[in-house]
Amino acid sequence: MSTAHTLDLAHVNATLGRDAPGLVAWALGLGERSIVTTNFRPFEAVILHLVTQVQPDVPVVWMDNGYNTAATYRFADEVTQQLGLNLQIYLPRRSRAHREAVHGLTPALDDPRHAAFTAEVKLEPFTRALRETAPKVWFTALRATDTAVRAQMDPVGINPDGLIKVAPLLHWSSKDLHEYCVRHGLPNNFDYIDPTKGEDNRECGLHLAH
């Protein structure tokens, strides 16, 4: 029987759901293959620091859609160097230049082509990342204040495919995250955009599909 099927999620969420370091230690203590996903948005250094303090070589998976700001790319390099991240970058099958030459600029949210755009630049790379890294535990920096969907989540859940999804920062405020960055001397990045979401409170589809 897999680890996921033996977990008492209610107990874990009740006892560790608001204890981010404790939750990280518990999840890594399961002894299963783990990954952390990041998009290098604001405060992403917090989840990366929390997890790598316990397991420095944990794979850090970044689906680089090719549309990030210059500041985001610089931030990614700075955090990777400062924390010594085991960064694994997954790119779309086509470059941004190729895609735009054929299809034009990024389709608007109400454009029927937007779903295919999201699938190409984010969902397919993540599916490929899951296949190649084969994790049992997935750490994510989701927060309850992000979207209505995330507000209904628990810090630990199990996906239909058995993947244990861990969101240690689910109940953290921006103030909590800022203070953590200051306390640990972590850089931050506020010049960030995600063309697959378009709006801050909109799901891109990744956390609906997984």
Short mmCIF file of C-alpha atoms in Angstrom, two decimals:
data_model
loop_
_atom_site.label_atom_id
_atom_site.label_comp_id
_atom_site.label_asym_id
_atom_site.label_seq_id
_atom_site.Cartn_x
_atom_site.Cartn_y
_atom_site.Cartn_z
CA MET A 1 0.00 0.00 0.00
CA SER A 2 1.37 3.44 -0.92
CA THR A 3 2.23 6.06 1.69
CA ALA A 4 -0.62 8.27 0.46
CA HIS A 5 -3.22 5.64 1.33
CA THR A 6 -1.99 5.28 4.92
CA LEU A 7 -2.02 8.97 5.85
CA ASP A 8 -4.46 10.44 8.36
CA LEU A 9 -4.93 13.73 6.54
CA ALA A 10 -7.38 15.14 9.06
CA HIS A 11 -4.86 14.66 11.85
CA VAL A 12 -1.93 16.05 9.85
CA ASN A 13 -3.87 19.14 8.80
CA ALA A 14 -5.21 19.72 12.31
CA THR A 15 -1.83 19.41 14.03
CA LEU A 16 0.59 20.77 11.42
CA GLY A 17 -1.55 22.77 9.00
CA ARG A 18 -0.42 26.10 10.44
CA ASP A 19 3.11 25.03 11.33
CA ALA A 20 5.00 25.47 8.06
CA PRO A 21 8.44 24.24 9.24
CA GLY A 22 6.81 21.32 11.03
CA LEU A 23 4.78 20.41 7.98
CA VAL A 24 7.86 20.51 5.74
CA ALA A 25 9.80 18.31 8.17
CA TRP A 26 6.89 15.86 8.37
CA ALA A 27 6.46 15.62 4.60
CA LEU A 28 10.16 15.12 3.91
CA GLY A 29 10.26 12.68 6.79
CA LEU A 30 7.98 10.38 4.81
CA GLY A 31 11.12 9.39 2.91
CA GLU A 32 9.42 9.69 -0.49
CA ARG A 33 10.74 11.38 -3.63
CA SER A 34 9.80 15.06 -3.39
CA ILE A 35 9.80 18.14 -5.60
CA VAL A 36 9.13 21.83 -5.08
CA THR A 37 7.53 23.83 -7.87
CA THR A 38 8.19 27.53 -8.25
CA ASN A 39 7.37 30.33 -10.65
CA PHE A 40 9.60 32.89 -8.91
CA ARG A 41 6.67 35.17 -8.19
CA PRO A 42 6.68 37.41 -5.07
CA PHE A 43 7.76 35.64 -1.87
CA GLU A 44 8.73 32.39 -3.63
CA ALA A 45 12.05 32.42 -1.78
CA VAL A 46 10.15 31.47 1.39
CA ILE A 47 8.99 28.01 0.25
CA LEU A 48 12.35 27.37 -1.39
CA HIS A 49 14.23 28.26 1.80
CA LEU A 50 11.89 26.26 4.06
CA VAL A 51 12.28 23.07 2.05
CA THR A 52 15.97 23.28 1.16
CA GLN A 53 16.91 23.92 4.79
CA VAL A 54 15.71 20.38 5.44
CA GLN A 55 16.69 18.76 2.12
CA PRO A 56 19.18 20.91 0.18
CA ASP A 57 19.14 18.79 -2.97
CA VAL A 58 15.37 18.55 -3.42
CA PRO A 59 14.52 19.08 -7.11
CA VAL A 60 13.11 22.56 -7.70
CA VAL A 61 10.92 22.49 -10.82
CA TRP A 62 10.32 25.67 -12.79
CA MET A 63 8.01 25.73 -15.79
CA ASP A 64 9.57 28.72 -17.56
CA ASN A 65 6.87 29.77 -20.01
CA GLY A 66 9.21 32.16 -21.82
CA TYR A 67 7.11 35.21 -20.94
CA ASN A 68 8.70 36.18 -17.62
CA THR A 69 9.96 39.68 -16.89
CA ALA A 70 13.67 40.45 -16.91
CA ALA A 71 13.43 41.01 -13.13
CA THR A 72 11.96 37.53 -12.66
CA TYR A 73 14.83 35.90 -14.54
CA ARG A 74 17.36 37.85 -12.47
CA PHE A 75 15.50 36.91 -9.28
CA ALA A 76 15.52 33.23 -10.30
CA ASP A 77 19.28 33.32 -10.77
CA GLU A 78 19.83 35.17 -7.48
CA VAL A 79 17.73 32.78 -5.39
CA THR A 80 19.20 29.73 -7.12
CA GLN A 81 22.72 30.89 -6.33
CA GLN A 82 22.00 32.04 -2.76
CA LEU A 83 20.21 28.83 -1.76
CA GLY A 84 22.18 26.45 -3.98
CA LEU A 85 18.98 25.19 -5.58
CA ASN A 86 18.82 21.97 -7.55
CA LEU A 87 16.87 23.87 -10.22
CA GLN A 88 15.32 21.89 -13.05
CA ILE A 89 13.83 24.07 -15.79
CA TYR A 90 11.07 22.80 -18.04
CA LEU A 91 10.41 24.76 -21.23
CA PRO A 92 7.55 24.53 -23.72
CA ARG A 93 8.22 22.44 -26.81
CA ARG A 94 8.26 25.63 -28.89
CA SER A 95 10.03 28.89 -28.12
CA ARG A 96 8.09 32.10 -27.61
CA ALA A 97 9.49 33.43 -30.90
CA HIS A 98 8.27 30.35 -32.77
CA ARG A 99 4.82 30.49 -31.18
CA GLU A 100 4.36 34.21 -31.85
CA ALA A 101 5.57 33.89 -35.45
CA VAL A 102 2.83 31.33 -36.10
CA HIS A 103 -0.01 32.42 -33.78
CA GLY A 104 0.70 36.05 -32.92
CA LEU A 105 0.77 37.62 -29.49
CA THR A 106 -0.61 36.03 -26.33
CA PRO A 107 -4.36 35.45 -26.72
CA ALA A 108 -6.68 37.33 -24.37
CA LEU A 109 -8.44 35.48 -21.56
CA ASP A 110 -11.71 35.47 -23.48
CA ASP A 111 -10.04 34.21 -26.65
CA PRO A 112 -10.88 30.52 -27.34
CA ARG A 113 -7.18 29.98 -28.08
CA HIS A 114 -6.13 30.88 -24.53
CA ALA A 115 -6.75 27.36 -23.17
CA ALA A 116 -4.44 25.87 -25.81
CA PHE A 117 -1.83 28.53 -25.02
CA THR A 118 -1.94 27.63 -21.31
CA ALA A 119 -1.72 23.93 -22.08
CA GLU A 120 1.34 24.48 -24.26
CA VAL A 121 3.39 26.79 -22.06
CA LYS A 122 2.48 25.48 -18.59
CA LEU A 123 0.42 22.29 -18.36
CA GLU A 124 2.38 20.15 -20.82
CA PRO A 125 5.76 21.11 -19.32
CA PHE A 126 4.45 20.26 -15.86
CA THR A 127 3.08 16.91 -16.99
CA ARG A 128 6.50 16.21 -18.48
CA ALA A 129 8.19 17.30 -15.24
CA LEU A 130 6.01 14.94 -13.19
CA ARG A 131 6.78 12.08 -15.55
CA GLU A 132 10.53 12.67 -15.44
CA THR A 133 10.94 13.46 -11.73
CA ALA A 134 8.32 10.90 -10.59
CA PRO A 135 7.62 12.51 -7.20
CA LYS A 136 5.37 11.20 -4.47
CA VAL A 137 5.37 14.52 -2.59
CA TRP A 138 4.82 17.92 -4.20
CA PHE A 139 5.55 21.14 -2.31
CA THR A 140 3.80 24.25 -3.58
CA ALA A 141 3.61 27.86 -2.39
CA LEU A 142 -0.16 28.10 -2.82
CA ARG A 143 -1.90 30.51 -0.48
CA ALA A 144 -5.57 30.60 0.53
CA THR A 145 -5.76 34.30 -0.38
CA ASP A 146 -4.75 33.63 -4.01
CA THR A 147 -8.07 32.38 -5.38
CA ALA A 148 -11.45 31.06 -4.26
CA VAL A 149 -10.37 27.54 -5.20
CA ARG A 150 -7.28 27.71 -3.01
CA ALA A 151 -9.25 29.12 -0.10
CA GLN A 152 -11.06 25.76 0.06
CA MET A 153 -7.88 23.68 0.11
CA ASP A 154 -6.19 21.97 3.04
CA PRO A 155 -2.44 22.32 3.58
CA VAL A 156 -2.03 18.63 2.76
CA GLY A 157 -4.10 16.79 0.22
CA ILE A 158 -3.86 13.76 -2.02
CA ASN A 159 -4.42 14.13 -5.76
CA PRO A 160 -6.40 11.52 -7.69
CA ASP A 161 -3.11 10.10 -8.97
CA GLY A 162 -1.87 9.58 -5.39
CA LEU A 163 0.52 12.53 -5.34
CA ILE A 164 0.76 14.08 -1.86
CA LYS A 165 0.35 17.84 -2.33
CA VAL A 166 1.78 19.98 0.46
CA ALA A 167 1.15 23.74 0.79
CA PRO A 168 3.00 24.82 3.96
CA LEU A 169 2.30 28.53 3.34
CA LEU A 170 -1.43 28.15 2.71
CA HIS A 171 -2.44 30.23 5.73
CA TRP A 172 0.41 32.76 5.65
CA SER A 173 -0.24 36.45 5.03
CA SER A 174 1.93 38.71 2.90
CA LYS A 175 3.17 40.23 6.16
CA ASP A 176 4.23 36.78 7.40
CA LEU A 177 6.09 36.14 4.16
CA HIS A 178 7.77 39.55 4.16
CA GLU A 179 8.96 39.13 7.73
CA TYR A 180 10.36 35.67 6.91
CA CYS A 181 12.31 37.11 3.97
CA VAL A 182 13.74 39.88 6.14
CA ARG A 183 14.61 37.49 8.96
CA HIS A 184 16.51 35.15 6.65
CA GLY A 185 17.99 37.72 4.28
CA LEU A 186 16.06 36.44 1.27
CA PRO A 187 15.58 38.44 -1.94
CA ASN A 188 12.15 39.14 -3.39
CA ASN A 189 10.55 39.95 -6.73
CA PHE A 190 7.45 42.02 -7.40
CA ASP A 191 7.92 42.54 -11.14
CA TYR A 192 6.12 39.34 -12.10
CA ILE A 193 3.44 38.43 -14.63
CA ASP A 194 1.79 35.14 -15.57
CA PRO A 195 0.19 35.26 -19.03
CA THR A 196 -1.68 32.00 -18.38
CA LYS A 197 -3.58 33.58 -15.46
CA GLY A 198 -3.98 37.14 -16.70
CA GLU A 199 -5.60 38.16 -13.41
CA ASP A 200 -4.26 37.65 -9.88
CA ASN A 201 -7.34 35.83 -8.61
CA ARG A 202 -7.73 33.52 -11.61
CA GLU A 203 -6.57 29.91 -11.77
CA CYS A 204 -4.28 29.03 -14.67
CA GLY A 205 -5.46 25.43 -14.63
CA LEU A 206 -2.41 23.70 -13.23
CA HIS A 207 -3.84 23.28 -9.73
CA LEU A 208 -7.22 22.31 -11.14
CA ALA A 209 -5.65 19.57 -13.28
CA HIS A 210 -3.32 18.39 -10.50
#
